[in-house]
Amino acid sequence: MQVTITVNGLPYTREVEPRLLLVHFLRDELNLTGTHWGCDTSNCGVCTVQLDGVPVKSCTVLAVMADGHEVTTVEGLERDGELDAVQKGFMECHGLQCGFCTPGMLLTARWLLDREPHPDEGTIREAISGQLCRCTGYENIVKSIQRAAEL
Amino acid sequence: MQVPAQFEYARAQSVSHALSLLDRYGPEARVVAGGHSLIPMMKLRLAQPEALIDINDLSELSRIEVEGGELVIGALVRHAELLASAPATGLFPIFQDAERVIADPIVRNRGTVGGSLCQGDPSEDLSAVFAALRATAIIEGGDGRRSVPIRDFHEGPYETAVQAGELLIELRVPATPGTGSAYVKVERRVGDWAVAAAGAVLSVAGGVIERAGIGLTAVGAEHFCAPEAEEYLTGREPGEEAFAEAGRIAAEHCSPQPDQRGPADYKRHLAAELTARALRTAMERI
Ligand code: FES
Ligand code: FES
């Protein structure tokens, strides 16, 4: 069936099977491979994108369910060539090692800071508790988000 | 890569539209809302519906309101919305206790109250919460709406009172003032299903327990409740001794199954201990 999904501000119309998952729509149909794909079981959170501004695990959302909705991926964080504060925070505080969990972490961090500009450490840890860093770099991820809050 | 089997997809515009779509696609159609129970099962091909009816646009099912002395929670309310709802958690802190430990924050943004109940998983948290609260489920079908006491809602593992062609609309909880409530869960790690969990709702009058509600999940409690322990508590003075005994009675009537989350005797121990703890906290909150 035909869907039109606005991704990072641009509408994309595609013919898809209802069983296509949003993560594969983004990666395979739109070539936006910044959204990663890991456990496939809504546990690890590497596939996290924002759907209408709210972080969701895109391996557990059908592309057809996003028809008519807005999706933001990591590719949509930068504005006019300038990185978002969360991206800068991760750069400055070494918030990534292999980078596999990073896109999902960034989108959750952006959402958290939009709702709560100065979260304490506990709030940050709670917010990212549905996302696994396979490199276990949580200390620096927390620091990066705290740094982003200052930027 | 896990891919669901093929199915047809239709998006409902209203409750009556959803019902007519359910009617049109027949008994092999499933309703999808958050999809966080159903889609994983479809990916594993444990579920192979022929059609999905998407109810995410039915904003009339998203309300949380106090209406006519009842707290009304729509079936499409997301877990995150219930957790953040001042009317719901103000009346019944048990919702906050439970929602904080259901899955993880990202899943809670998407998963719904109605979806959790309709999935009918024997380890599901809200089933125990609503059982403790003695909620009523409102179900709509071609013949109109009907009310089902939540303690009759779950007919067995993954089986509920919602029949083919019907839709869960909302949950109604008597908004009795002067009630204390709490939920306590033991899980192996953040976001996991419960090893065991207990919820308690208490009201006290004239120094004795007027009404007690106990909900249990993951321990094989029939209909997620503990009527024998509730009966024991009613009319008794609240306190450590009564709560411990209520826990013992509740555990005695469970039939926990051993699995990777723990052996049966451990789960039974938890059923007793968590019931007592939930009662204690509920009492402190009155
Ligand atoms: S790939 Fe979606 S949660 Fe792991
Ligand atoms: S940086 Fe490697 S998974 Fe997080």
PDB file of N, CA, C and O in Angstrom, chain A residues 3 13 16-17 20 23 25 33-34 37 39 45 52 63 74 77 87 91 99 106 110 119 136:
ATOM      1  N   VAL A   3       2.257   4.770   1.225  1.00  0.00           N
ATOM      2  CA  VAL A   3       2.364   5.577   2.445  1.00  0.00           C
ATOM      3  C   VAL A   3       3.154   6.842   2.148  1.00  0.00           C
ATOM      4  O   VAL A   3       4.009   6.861   1.264  1.00  0.00           O
ATOM      5  N   THR A  13       6.992   9.401  -0.312  1.00  0.00           N
ATOM      6  CA  THR A  13       5.892   8.504  -0.664  1.00  0.00           C
ATOM      7  C   THR A  13       6.475   7.231  -1.251  1.00  0.00           C
ATOM      8  O   THR A  13       7.315   7.275  -2.149  1.00  0.00           O
ATOM      9  N   VAL A  16       4.637   0.208  -0.023  1.00  0.00           N
ATOM     10  CA  VAL A  16       5.240  -0.767   0.906  1.00  0.00           C
ATOM     11  C   VAL A  16       4.262  -1.892   1.245  1.00  0.00           C
ATOM     12  O   VAL A  16       3.053  -1.732   1.130  1.00  0.00           O
ATOM     13  N   GLU A  17       4.823  -3.011   1.686  1.00  0.00           N
ATOM     14  CA  GLU A  17       3.998  -4.082   2.246  1.00  0.00           C
ATOM     15  C   GLU A  17       3.634  -3.682   3.674  1.00  0.00           C
ATOM     16  O   GLU A  17       4.475  -3.112   4.383  1.00  0.00           O
ATOM     17  N   LEU A  20       6.198  -4.310   6.493  1.00  0.00           N
ATOM     18  CA  LEU A  20       7.508  -3.650   6.551  1.00  0.00           C
ATOM     19  C   LEU A  20       7.626  -2.841   7.844  1.00  0.00           C
ATOM     20  O   LEU A  20       6.767  -2.017   8.167  1.00  0.00           O
ATOM     21  N   VAL A  23      11.912   0.608  10.876  1.00  0.00           N
ATOM     22  CA  VAL A  23      13.378   0.633  10.823  1.00  0.00           C
ATOM     23  C   VAL A  23      13.879   0.271   9.425  1.00  0.00           C
ATOM     24  O   VAL A  23      14.825   0.879   8.908  1.00  0.00           O
ATOM     25  N   PHE A  25      12.084   0.532   6.612  1.00  0.00           N
ATOM     26  CA  PHE A  25      11.660   1.600   5.709  1.00  0.00           C
ATOM     27  C   PHE A  25      12.734   2.690   5.684  1.00  0.00           C
ATOM     28  O   PHE A  25      13.165   3.149   4.622  1.00  0.00           O
ATOM     29  N   THR A  33      20.697   5.172   6.937  1.00  0.00           N
ATOM     30  CA  THR A  33      21.241   4.073   7.741  1.00  0.00           C
ATOM     31  C   THR A  33      21.786   4.540   9.088  1.00  0.00           C
ATOM     32  O   THR A  33      22.396   3.757   9.809  1.00  0.00           O
ATOM     33  N   GLY A  34      21.551   5.801   9.418  1.00  0.00           N
ATOM     34  CA  GLY A  34      21.936   6.271  10.752  1.00  0.00           C
ATOM     35  C   GLY A  34      21.121   5.577  11.829  1.00  0.00           C
ATOM     36  O   GLY A  34      21.604   5.352  12.936  1.00  0.00           O
ATOM     37  N   TRP A  37      19.977  -1.064  13.797  1.00  0.00           N
ATOM     38  CA  TRP A  37      19.049  -2.173  13.943  1.00  0.00           C
ATOM     39  C   TRP A  37      19.805  -3.301  14.598  1.00  0.00           C
ATOM     40  O   TRP A  37      20.840  -3.739  14.089  1.00  0.00           O
ATOM     41  N   CYS A  39      18.721  -5.797  18.151  1.00  0.00           N
ATOM     42  CA  CYS A  39      18.107  -6.992  18.736  1.00  0.00           C
ATOM     43  C   CYS A  39      16.854  -7.428  18.000  1.00  0.00           C
ATOM     44  O   CYS A  39      16.492  -8.587  18.028  1.00  0.00           O
ATOM     45  N   GLY A  45      17.051  -0.811  21.895  1.00  0.00           N
ATOM     46  CA  GLY A  45      16.841   0.618  21.656  1.00  0.00           C
ATOM     47  C   GLY A  45      17.755   1.266  20.627  1.00  0.00           C
ATOM     48  O   GLY A  45      17.703   2.488  20.462  1.00  0.00           O
ATOM     49  N   ASP A  52       6.486  11.620  15.665  1.00  0.00           N
ATOM     50  CA  ASP A  52       5.776  12.811  16.133  1.00  0.00           C
ATOM     51  C   ASP A  52       6.439  13.372  17.395  1.00  0.00           C
ATOM     52  O   ASP A  52       5.775  13.739  18.365  1.00  0.00           O
ATOM     53  N   ALA A  63       5.814   0.455   9.243  1.00  0.00           N
ATOM     54  CA  ALA A  63       5.893   1.676   8.437  1.00  0.00           C
ATOM     55  C   ALA A  63       4.490   2.219   8.152  1.00  0.00           C
ATOM     56  O   ALA A  63       4.272   3.436   8.190  1.00  0.00           O
ATOM     57  N   VAL A  74      18.481  10.368  13.323  1.00  0.00           N
ATOM     58  CA  VAL A  74      19.722  11.070  13.697  1.00  0.00           C
ATOM     59  C   VAL A  74      20.157  12.028  12.591  1.00  0.00           C
ATOM     60  O   VAL A  74      20.731  13.089  12.860  1.00  0.00           O
ATOM     61  N   LEU A  77      18.998  15.674  13.064  1.00  0.00           N
ATOM     62  CA  LEU A  77      19.317  16.469  14.258  1.00  0.00           C
ATOM     63  C   LEU A  77      20.066  17.755  13.921  1.00  0.00           C
ATOM     64  O   LEU A  77      19.823  18.795  14.523  1.00  0.00           O
ATOM     65  N   GLN A  87      24.623  16.303  19.955  1.00  0.00           N
ATOM     66  CA  GLN A  87      25.736  15.764  19.166  1.00  0.00           C
ATOM     67  C   GLN A  87      27.057  16.367  19.633  1.00  0.00           C
ATOM     68  O   GLN A  87      28.064  15.663  19.783  1.00  0.00           O
ATOM     69  N   MET A  91      30.335  14.519  21.358  1.00  0.00           N
ATOM     70  CA  MET A  91      31.673  14.698  20.794  1.00  0.00           C
ATOM     71  C   MET A  91      32.652  15.135  21.872  1.00  0.00           C
ATOM     72  O   MET A  91      33.726  14.579  22.027  1.00  0.00           O
ATOM     73  N   GLY A  99      29.814   3.519  18.573  1.00  0.00           N
ATOM     74  CA  GLY A  99      28.795   4.357  17.960  1.00  0.00           C
ATOM     75  C   GLY A  99      27.496   3.651  17.623  1.00  0.00           C
ATOM     76  O   GLY A  99      26.579   4.267  17.073  1.00  0.00           O
ATOM     77  N   LEU A 106      21.075   9.693  21.118  1.00  0.00           N
ATOM     78  CA  LEU A 106      20.962  11.120  20.784  1.00  0.00           C
ATOM     79  C   LEU A 106      19.496  11.543  20.695  1.00  0.00           C
ATOM     80  O   LEU A 106      19.120  12.623  21.169  1.00  0.00           O
ATOM     81  N   ARG A 110      17.765  14.256  23.086  1.00  0.00           N
ATOM     82  CA  ARG A 110      17.125  15.480  22.565  1.00  0.00           C
ATOM     83  C   ARG A 110      15.723  15.633  23.154  1.00  0.00           C
ATOM     84  O   ARG A 110      15.304  16.703  23.582  1.00  0.00           O
ATOM     85  N   PRO A 119      18.240  18.100  33.426  1.00  0.00           N
ATOM     86  CA  PRO A 119      17.940  16.876  34.187  1.00  0.00           C
ATOM     87  C   PRO A 119      19.108  16.480  35.088  1.00  0.00           C
ATOM     88  O   PRO A 119      20.264  16.741  34.741  1.00  0.00           O
ATOM     89  N   THR A 136      29.208  -0.410  26.897  1.00  0.00           N
ATOM     90  CA  THR A 136      28.966  -0.058  28.307  1.00  0.00           C
ATOM     91  C   THR A 136      29.513   1.322  28.665  1.00  0.00           C
ATOM     92  O   THR A 136      29.990   1.538  29.766  1.00  0.00           O
TER      93      THR A 136
END
